[in-house]
Each structure stands twice: as structure tokens, then as C-alpha cells.
């Protein structure tokens, strides 16, 4: 069984300050982990993915995430928030056997304060 | 490459009716997955089709069904609609050959059941 917990349902930061969106996972096996972003009235877009090659993963738009097995965490960070980062962010876990079933976290809504 | 397309984008139905949603994946992708997104339940996996076969299924009642055609296009059908079926239905495609495959999401179909 696998699950993912996003620890904050809503995060507000000022423009230009760092962003931290927290995600903990549970998986019987070594998982694949993803972060997706959803802007209003849009589909989901992949920000980055962890595939066991490197624990620090860099994604698009300046986002990165660090896989910490000992803490079962995969937190998303960005050094400096931009107004266009305002969106809903989903942490996603996928099992390490061949199907494509993804388990989504409940999402974190990121608000950027001008 | 054209992205994932979903039709229609918006749909209004009444209780008891049935509805069919369509998804055209990215060219060359053989896997299509369907998700239901609601404010209360978040993103939930419905099912996944790969090469015209259902490869994985979520925990939804039998009123929810799908199929995939030889060109990888997929349809999802919901019969005997209930008020609780009101949701954003997202389709995602991938090559389907690895757990690391990125899923590309369409913009969704917003279904409202009155």
C-alpha cells in the first residue's frame, strides 16, 4: 500500500521569499515521486520527478525537491517566489511495479503576496 | 506535438442520465488514465487503459466504465448519474512502458449534475 500526505493545505508567502511545500510518503517499496502543479481551470503539469538517480531533483521554473528516505519526505522548494507560482501543488507517489497507478496528495494551495 | 485533448470541456446533465467523455492522448502514447477531482475527495484514480485493455482500476462503482480504441483514444462513461458525480474529470496519457513515465494531463471535462 502507498500513501502521500501533504502537510499544509494552504501556504502563503511574499513575492521574492522562499517557498517550502511539504510532502511525506508511505510506500512498501522504493517509490517514484512527482510534484505536479495545477493553475486555475487548467490540467496538471509535471514540475519534477524522483526516479532514484539523484536525491536532489531539479524541475521547471526554479523548483527543486529533495528525496529523504530516512524521513520519508519529498519537500518542494523554490528560492524566490514569483506571482505566477500561485497555484495548487500536488505531491504524487507511484509504486515500483509496472502499472501506472498514481496516488495523489490532497494538494497545497500556494498564495503569493505582492 | 499536440497535447492531450478532452471533449467536451463542460457538460451539464440531470440525475439518472448517462454521459460519455472523450480523451485523445498525445500521439504515440498507449496509456490513458482517468481521474476524478472534487473539492471534498481531491484527485482520485478511476482506471487506466493500455493498448485497449484495462490495466488498473480504482475504487469506483460499476456505473463508471471506460474503453480504449485501437488509436489509443479513450472514452469514459458514467451511467445513472448522481449529484455526487459532479466533478472535474481529468485524462492523462503516457507511453505506459515504465513507472517513471511522466503523465501528461488534459484540461479536463467539468461535469455538473443537477
mmCIF file of C-alpha atoms in Angstrom:
data_model
loop_
_atom_site.group_PDB
_atom_site.id
_atom_site.type_symbol
_atom_site.label_atom_id
_atom_site.label_comp_id
_atom_site.label_asym_id
_atom_site.label_seq_id
_atom_site.Cartn_x
_atom_site.Cartn_y
_atom_site.Cartn_z
ATOM 1 C CA UNK A 1 0.000 0.000 0.000
ATOM 2 C CA UNK A 2 1.131 3.525 -0.584
ATOM 3 C CA UNK A 3 0.014 6.942 0.537
ATOM 4 C CA UNK A 4 1.127 10.533 0.441
ATOM 5 C CA UNK A 5 0.478 13.327 2.929
ATOM 6 C CA UNK A 6 0.799 16.986 2.128
ATOM 7 C CA UNK A 7 1.275 18.637 5.465
ATOM 8 C CA UNK A 8 -0.134 22.058 4.570
ATOM 9 C CA UNK A 9 -3.391 22.660 2.750
ATOM 10 C CA UNK A 10 -2.539 26.337 2.222
ATOM 11 C CA UNK A 11 0.764 28.215 2.168
ATOM 12 C CA UNK A 12 1.165 31.977 1.771
ATOM 13 C CA UNK A 13 4.498 33.637 1.040
ATOM 14 C CA UNK A 14 5.571 37.078 -0.088
ATOM 15 C CA UNK A 15 6.912 37.562 -3.580
ATOM 16 C CA UNK A 16 10.678 37.105 -3.610
ATOM 17 C CA UNK A 17 10.790 34.931 -0.479
ATOM 18 C CA UNK A 18 11.475 31.168 -0.353
ATOM 19 C CA UNK A 19 8.761 28.586 -0.884
ATOM 20 C CA UNK A 20 8.525 25.292 1.033
ATOM 21 C CA UNK A 21 5.738 22.804 0.335
ATOM 22 C CA UNK A 22 5.934 19.693 2.487
ATOM 23 C CA UNK A 23 5.193 16.122 1.458
ATOM 24 C CA UNK A 24 5.600 12.833 3.322
ATOM 25 C CA UNK A 25 5.029 9.476 1.692
ATOM 26 C CA UNK A 26 4.484 5.894 2.652
ATOM 27 C CA UNK A 27 5.271 3.009 0.349
ATOM 28 C CA UNK A 28 6.009 -0.676 0.707
ATOM 29 C CA UNK A 29 8.675 -0.382 -1.941
ATOM 30 C CA UNK A 30 11.063 2.269 -3.168
ATOM 31 C CA UNK A 31 8.667 4.635 -4.872
ATOM 32 C CA UNK A 32 8.739 7.075 -7.721
ATOM 33 C CA UNK A 33 7.713 10.539 -6.585
ATOM 34 C CA UNK A 34 6.393 13.500 -8.526
ATOM 35 C CA UNK A 35 5.284 17.064 -7.981
ATOM 36 C CA UNK A 36 2.551 18.444 -10.231
ATOM 37 C CA UNK A 37 1.137 21.970 -10.415
ATOM 38 C CA UNK A 38 -2.394 22.947 -11.368
ATOM 39 C CA UNK A 39 -3.250 26.504 -12.283
ATOM 40 C CA UNK A 40 -6.917 27.563 -12.108
ATOM 41 C CA UNK A 41 -9.086 25.898 -14.726
ATOM 42 C CA UNK A 42 -6.108 24.054 -16.154
ATOM 43 C CA UNK A 43 -4.876 20.476 -16.172
ATOM 44 C CA UNK A 44 -1.890 19.281 -14.180
ATOM 45 C CA UNK A 45 1.671 19.959 -15.269
ATOM 46 C CA UNK A 46 4.693 17.994 -14.100
ATOM 47 C CA UNK A 47 7.196 20.083 -12.117
ATOM 48 C CA UNK A 48 9.731 17.368 -11.355
ATOM 49 C CA UNK A 49 10.135 13.665 -10.655
ATOM 50 C CA UNK A 50 12.329 11.463 -8.486
ATOM 51 C CA UNK A 51 13.472 8.256 -10.158
ATOM 52 C CA UNK A 52 16.201 7.109 -7.728
ATOM 53 C CA UNK A 53 19.031 8.537 -9.826
ATOM 54 C CA UNK A 54 19.708 11.525 -7.551
ATOM 55 C CA UNK A 55 18.169 12.607 -4.271
ATOM 56 C CA UNK A 56 18.098 16.303 -5.201
ATOM 57 C CA UNK A 57 15.831 16.799 -8.170
ATOM 58 C CA UNK A 58 15.614 19.997 -10.182
ATOM 59 C CA UNK A 59 12.459 20.848 -12.037
ATOM 60 C CA UNK A 60 10.976 23.577 -14.131
ATOM 61 C CA UNK A 61 10.519 27.214 -13.115
ATOM 62 C CA UNK A 62 13.255 27.073 -10.470
ATOM 63 C CA UNK A 63 11.614 24.416 -8.303
ATOM 64 C CA UNK A 64 13.536 21.562 -6.730
ATOM 65 C CA UNK A 65 12.826 18.745 -4.297
ATOM 66 C CA UNK A 66 14.966 16.538 -2.100
ATOM 67 C CA UNK A 67 14.187 12.871 -1.523
ATOM 68 C CA UNK A 68 14.969 11.890 2.073
ATOM 69 C CA UNK A 69 14.402 8.191 2.622
ATOM 70 C CA UNK A 70 15.117 8.313 6.356
ATOM 71 C CA UNK A 71 12.401 10.945 6.806
ATOM 72 C CA UNK A 72 10.126 9.575 4.035
ATOM 73 C CA UNK A 73 9.845 13.111 2.739
ATOM 74 C CA UNK A 74 9.918 14.813 -0.636
ATOM 75 C CA UNK A 75 9.548 18.525 0.076
ATOM 76 C CA UNK A 76 9.284 21.044 -2.761
ATOM 77 C CA UNK A 77 11.270 24.283 -2.565
ATOM 78 C CA UNK A 78 11.970 27.400 -4.571
ATOM 79 C CA UNK A 79 14.430 30.119 -3.505
ATOM 80 C CA UNK A 80 12.335 33.075 -4.606
ATOM 81 C CA UNK A 81 8.586 33.063 -5.183
ATOM 82 C CA UNK A 82 7.032 34.724 -8.203
ATOM 83 C CA UNK A 83 3.449 35.830 -8.633
ATOM 84 C CA UNK A 84 2.989 33.255 -11.388
ATOM 85 C CA UNK A 85 3.714 30.469 -8.870
ATOM 86 C CA UNK A 86 0.273 30.911 -7.322
ATOM 87 C CA UNK A 87 -1.440 27.584 -7.941
ATOM 88 C CA UNK A 88 -2.337 24.212 -6.418
ATOM 89 C CA UNK A 89 0.543 21.774 -5.970
ATOM 90 C CA UNK A 90 0.192 18.006 -5.726
ATOM 91 C CA UNK A 91 2.695 15.501 -4.412
ATOM 92 C CA UNK A 92 2.269 12.123 -6.093
ATOM 93 C CA UNK A 93 3.637 8.642 -5.412
ATOM 94 C CA UNK A 94 3.838 5.764 -7.846
ATOM 95 C CA UNK A 95 4.715 2.171 -6.950
ATOM 96 C CA UNK A 96 7.780 0.498 -8.385
ATOM 97 C CA UNK A 97 5.949 -2.210 -10.252
ATOM 98 C CA UNK A 98 4.908 -1.794 -13.825
ATOM 99 C CA UNK A 99 1.460 -0.214 -13.716
ATOM 100 C CA UNK A 100 0.751 3.471 -13.920
ATOM 101 C CA UNK A 101 -1.479 3.996 -10.915
ATOM 102 C CA UNK A 102 -0.634 7.222 -9.145
ATOM 103 C CA UNK A 103 -1.674 8.220 -5.635
ATOM 104 C CA UNK A 104 -2.179 11.952 -5.198
ATOM 105 C CA UNK A 105 -1.836 14.051 -2.087
ATOM 106 C CA UNK A 106 -4.676 16.356 -1.152
ATOM 107 C CA UNK A 107 -2.894 19.370 -2.576
ATOM 108 C CA UNK A 108 -1.357 22.575 -1.230
ATOM 109 C CA UNK A 109 -2.694 25.895 -2.407
ATOM 110 C CA UNK A 110 0.146 28.397 -2.740
ATOM 111 C CA UNK A 111 -0.720 32.071 -2.459
ATOM 112 C CA UNK A 112 1.830 34.743 -3.321
ATOM 113 C CA UNK A 113 1.529 38.081 -1.534
ATOM 114 C CA UNK A 114 2.658 41.055 -3.634
ATOM 115 C CA UNK B 1 3.280 17.656 -30.576
ATOM 116 C CA UNK B 2 -0.316 18.313 -29.733
ATOM 117 C CA UNK B 3 -1.210 17.843 -26.092
ATOM 118 C CA UNK B 4 -3.919 15.736 -24.517
ATOM 119 C CA UNK B 5 -7.349 16.891 -25.583
ATOM 120 C CA UNK B 6 -10.623 16.279 -23.817
ATOM 121 C CA UNK B 7 -14.117 16.825 -25.083
ATOM 122 C CA UNK B 8 -16.414 18.315 -24.151
ATOM 123 C CA UNK B 9 -14.862 20.833 -21.766
ATOM 124 C CA UNK B 10 -18.127 21.472 -19.922
ATOM 125 C CA UNK B 11 -21.220 19.350 -19.510
ATOM 126 C CA UNK B 12 -24.476 19.722 -17.630
ATOM 127 C CA UNK B 13 -26.651 16.680 -17.031
ATOM 128 C CA UNK B 14 -29.509 15.716 -14.752
ATOM 129 C CA UNK B 15 -29.690 12.865 -12.291
ATOM 130 C CA UNK B 16 -30.320 9.497 -13.851
ATOM 131 C CA UNK B 17 -28.859 10.393 -17.225
ATOM 132 C CA UNK B 18 -25.672 8.933 -18.604
ATOM 133 C CA UNK B 19 -22.669 10.729 -20.032
ATOM 134 C CA UNK B 20 -19.677 9.900 -22.226
ATOM 135 C CA UNK B 21 -16.421 11.811 -22.040
ATOM 136 C CA UNK B 22 -13.670 11.589 -24.612
ATOM 137 C CA UNK B 23 -9.898 11.821 -24.390
ATOM 138 C CA UNK B 24 -7.331 11.919 -27.181
ATOM 139 C CA UNK B 25 -3.812 11.178 -25.919
ATOM 140 C CA UNK B 26 -0.547 12.524 -27.201
ATOM 141 C CA UNK B 27 0.458 10.839 -30.420
ATOM 142 C CA UNK B 28 2.404 7.654 -29.693
ATOM 143 C CA UNK B 29 1.172 7.294 -26.134
ATOM 144 C CA UNK B 30 -0.521 3.976 -25.410
ATOM 145 C CA UNK B 31 -1.610 4.531 -21.818
ATOM 146 C CA UNK B 32 -4.605 6.623 -20.852
ATOM 147 C CA UNK B 33 -5.660 7.147 -17.246
ATOM 148 C CA UNK B 34 -8.774 8.823 -15.902
ATOM 149 C CA UNK B 35 -9.103 10.758 -12.661
ATOM 150 C CA UNK B 36 -11.961 12.421 -10.818
ATOM 151 C CA UNK B 37 -11.232 15.670 -8.993
ATOM 152 C CA UNK B 38 -13.631 17.091 -6.413
ATOM 153 C CA UNK B 39 -13.124 19.638 -3.617
ATOM 154 C CA UNK B 40 -14.014 17.065 -0.982
ATOM 155 C CA UNK B 41 -12.185 13.962 -2.211
ATOM 156 C CA UNK B 42 -9.354 15.530 -4.175
ATOM 157 C CA UNK B 43 -7.885 13.619 -7.102
ATOM 158 C CA UNK B 44 -8.943 10.014 -7.303
ATOM 159 C CA UNK B 45 -7.842 7.402 -9.822
ATOM 160 C CA UNK B 46 -10.623 5.857 -11.872
ATOM 161 C CA UNK B 47 -8.897 3.475 -14.287
ATOM 162 C CA UNK B 48 -6.069 3.099 -16.752
ATOM 163 C CA UNK B 49 -6.104 1.620 -20.226
ATOM 164 C CA UNK B 50 -3.073 0.377 -22.105
ATOM 165 C CA UNK B 51 -3.306 -0.970 -25.645
ATOM 166 C CA UNK B 52 -7.105 -1.286 -25.419
ATOM 167 C CA UNK B 53 -7.011 -3.260 -22.152
ATOM 168 C CA UNK B 54 -7.898 -2.033 -18.698
ATOM 169 C CA UNK B 55 -4.663 -2.403 -16.764
ATOM 170 C CA UNK B 56 -5.647 -0.880 -13.449
ATOM 171 C CA UNK B 57 -8.818 0.194 -11.709
ATOM 172 C CA UNK B 58 -9.647 2.442 -8.767
ATOM 173 C CA UNK B 59 -12.399 2.061 -6.206
ATOM 174 C CA UNK B 60 -15.380 3.404 -8.099
ATOM 175 C CA UNK B 61 -18.777 1.742 -8.624
ATOM 176 C CA UNK B 62 -19.586 -0.110 -11.803
ATOM 177 C CA UNK B 63 -21.507 2.920 -13.089
ATOM 178 C CA UNK B 64 -18.117 4.224 -14.135
ATOM 179 C CA UNK B 65 -16.694 2.455 -17.144
ATOM 180 C CA UNK B 66 -14.273 3.118 -19.915
ATOM 181 C CA UNK B 67 -12.746 1.814 -23.058
ATOM 182 C CA UNK B 68 -9.840 2.469 -25.341
ATOM 183 C CA UNK B 69 -9.757 2.248 -29.091
ATOM 184 C CA UNK B 70 -7.025 0.986 -31.387
ATOM 185 C CA UNK B 71 -5.821 4.554 -31.981
ATOM 186 C CA UNK B 72 -5.406 4.944 -28.170
ATOM 187 C CA UNK B 73 -8.278 7.393 -27.865
ATOM 188 C CA UNK B 74 -10.319 6.659 -24.783
ATOM 189 C CA UNK B 75 -13.858 7.217 -23.611
ATOM 190 C CA UNK B 76 -15.268 7.208 -20.127
ATOM 191 C CA UNK B 77 -18.934 6.559 -19.444
ATOM 192 C CA UNK B 78 -20.936 7.251 -16.322
ATOM 193 C CA UNK B 79 -24.436 5.786 -16.163
ATOM 194 C CA UNK B 80 -27.309 6.713 -13.855
ATOM 195 C CA UNK B 81 -25.707 9.981 -12.851
ATOM 196 C CA UNK B 82 -25.838 11.105 -9.227
ATOM 197 C CA UNK B 83 -25.365 14.580 -7.782
ATOM 198 C CA UNK B 84 -22.068 13.422 -6.283
ATOM 199 C CA UNK B 85 -20.675 12.713 -9.739
ATOM 200 C CA UNK B 86 -20.286 16.443 -10.301
ATOM 201 C CA UNK B 87 -16.548 16.868 -10.706
ATOM 202 C CA UNK B 88 -13.657 17.715 -12.955
ATOM 203 C CA UNK B 89 -12.686 14.597 -14.897
ATOM 204 C CA UNK B 90 -9.070 14.551 -15.964
ATOM 205 C CA UNK B 91 -7.466 12.340 -18.533
ATOM 206 C CA UNK B 92 -3.732 11.693 -18.638
ATOM 207 C CA UNK B 93 -1.596 9.929 -21.203
ATOM 208 C CA UNK B 94 1.842 8.393 -21.102
ATOM 209 C CA UNK B 95 3.875 5.919 -23.072
ATOM 210 C CA UNK B 96 2.941 3.411 -20.369
ATOM 211 C CA UNK B 97 6.136 1.415 -20.521
ATOM 212 C CA UNK B 98 7.757 2.454 -17.239
ATOM 213 C CA UNK B 99 6.763 3.644 -13.790
ATOM 214 C CA UNK B 100 8.975 6.654 -14.425
ATOM 215 C CA UNK B 101 6.879 7.762 -17.371
ATOM 216 C CA UNK B 102 5.549 11.237 -16.991
ATOM 217 C CA UNK B 103 1.787 11.534 -17.284
ATOM 218 C CA UNK B 104 0.563 14.399 -19.418
ATOM 219 C CA UNK B 105 -2.798 15.761 -18.360
ATOM 220 C CA UNK B 106 -5.562 17.249 -20.423
ATOM 221 C CA UNK B 107 -7.512 20.343 -19.338
ATOM 222 C CA UNK B 108 -10.384 18.231 -18.027
ATOM 223 C CA UNK B 109 -14.118 17.992 -18.519
ATOM 224 C CA UNK B 110 -16.210 19.818 -15.935
ATOM 225 C CA UNK B 111 -19.358 17.752 -15.318
ATOM 226 C CA UNK B 112 -22.251 19.264 -13.419
ATOM 227 C CA UNK B 113 -25.149 17.014 -12.399
ATOM 228 C CA UNK B 114 -28.392 18.785 -11.494
#
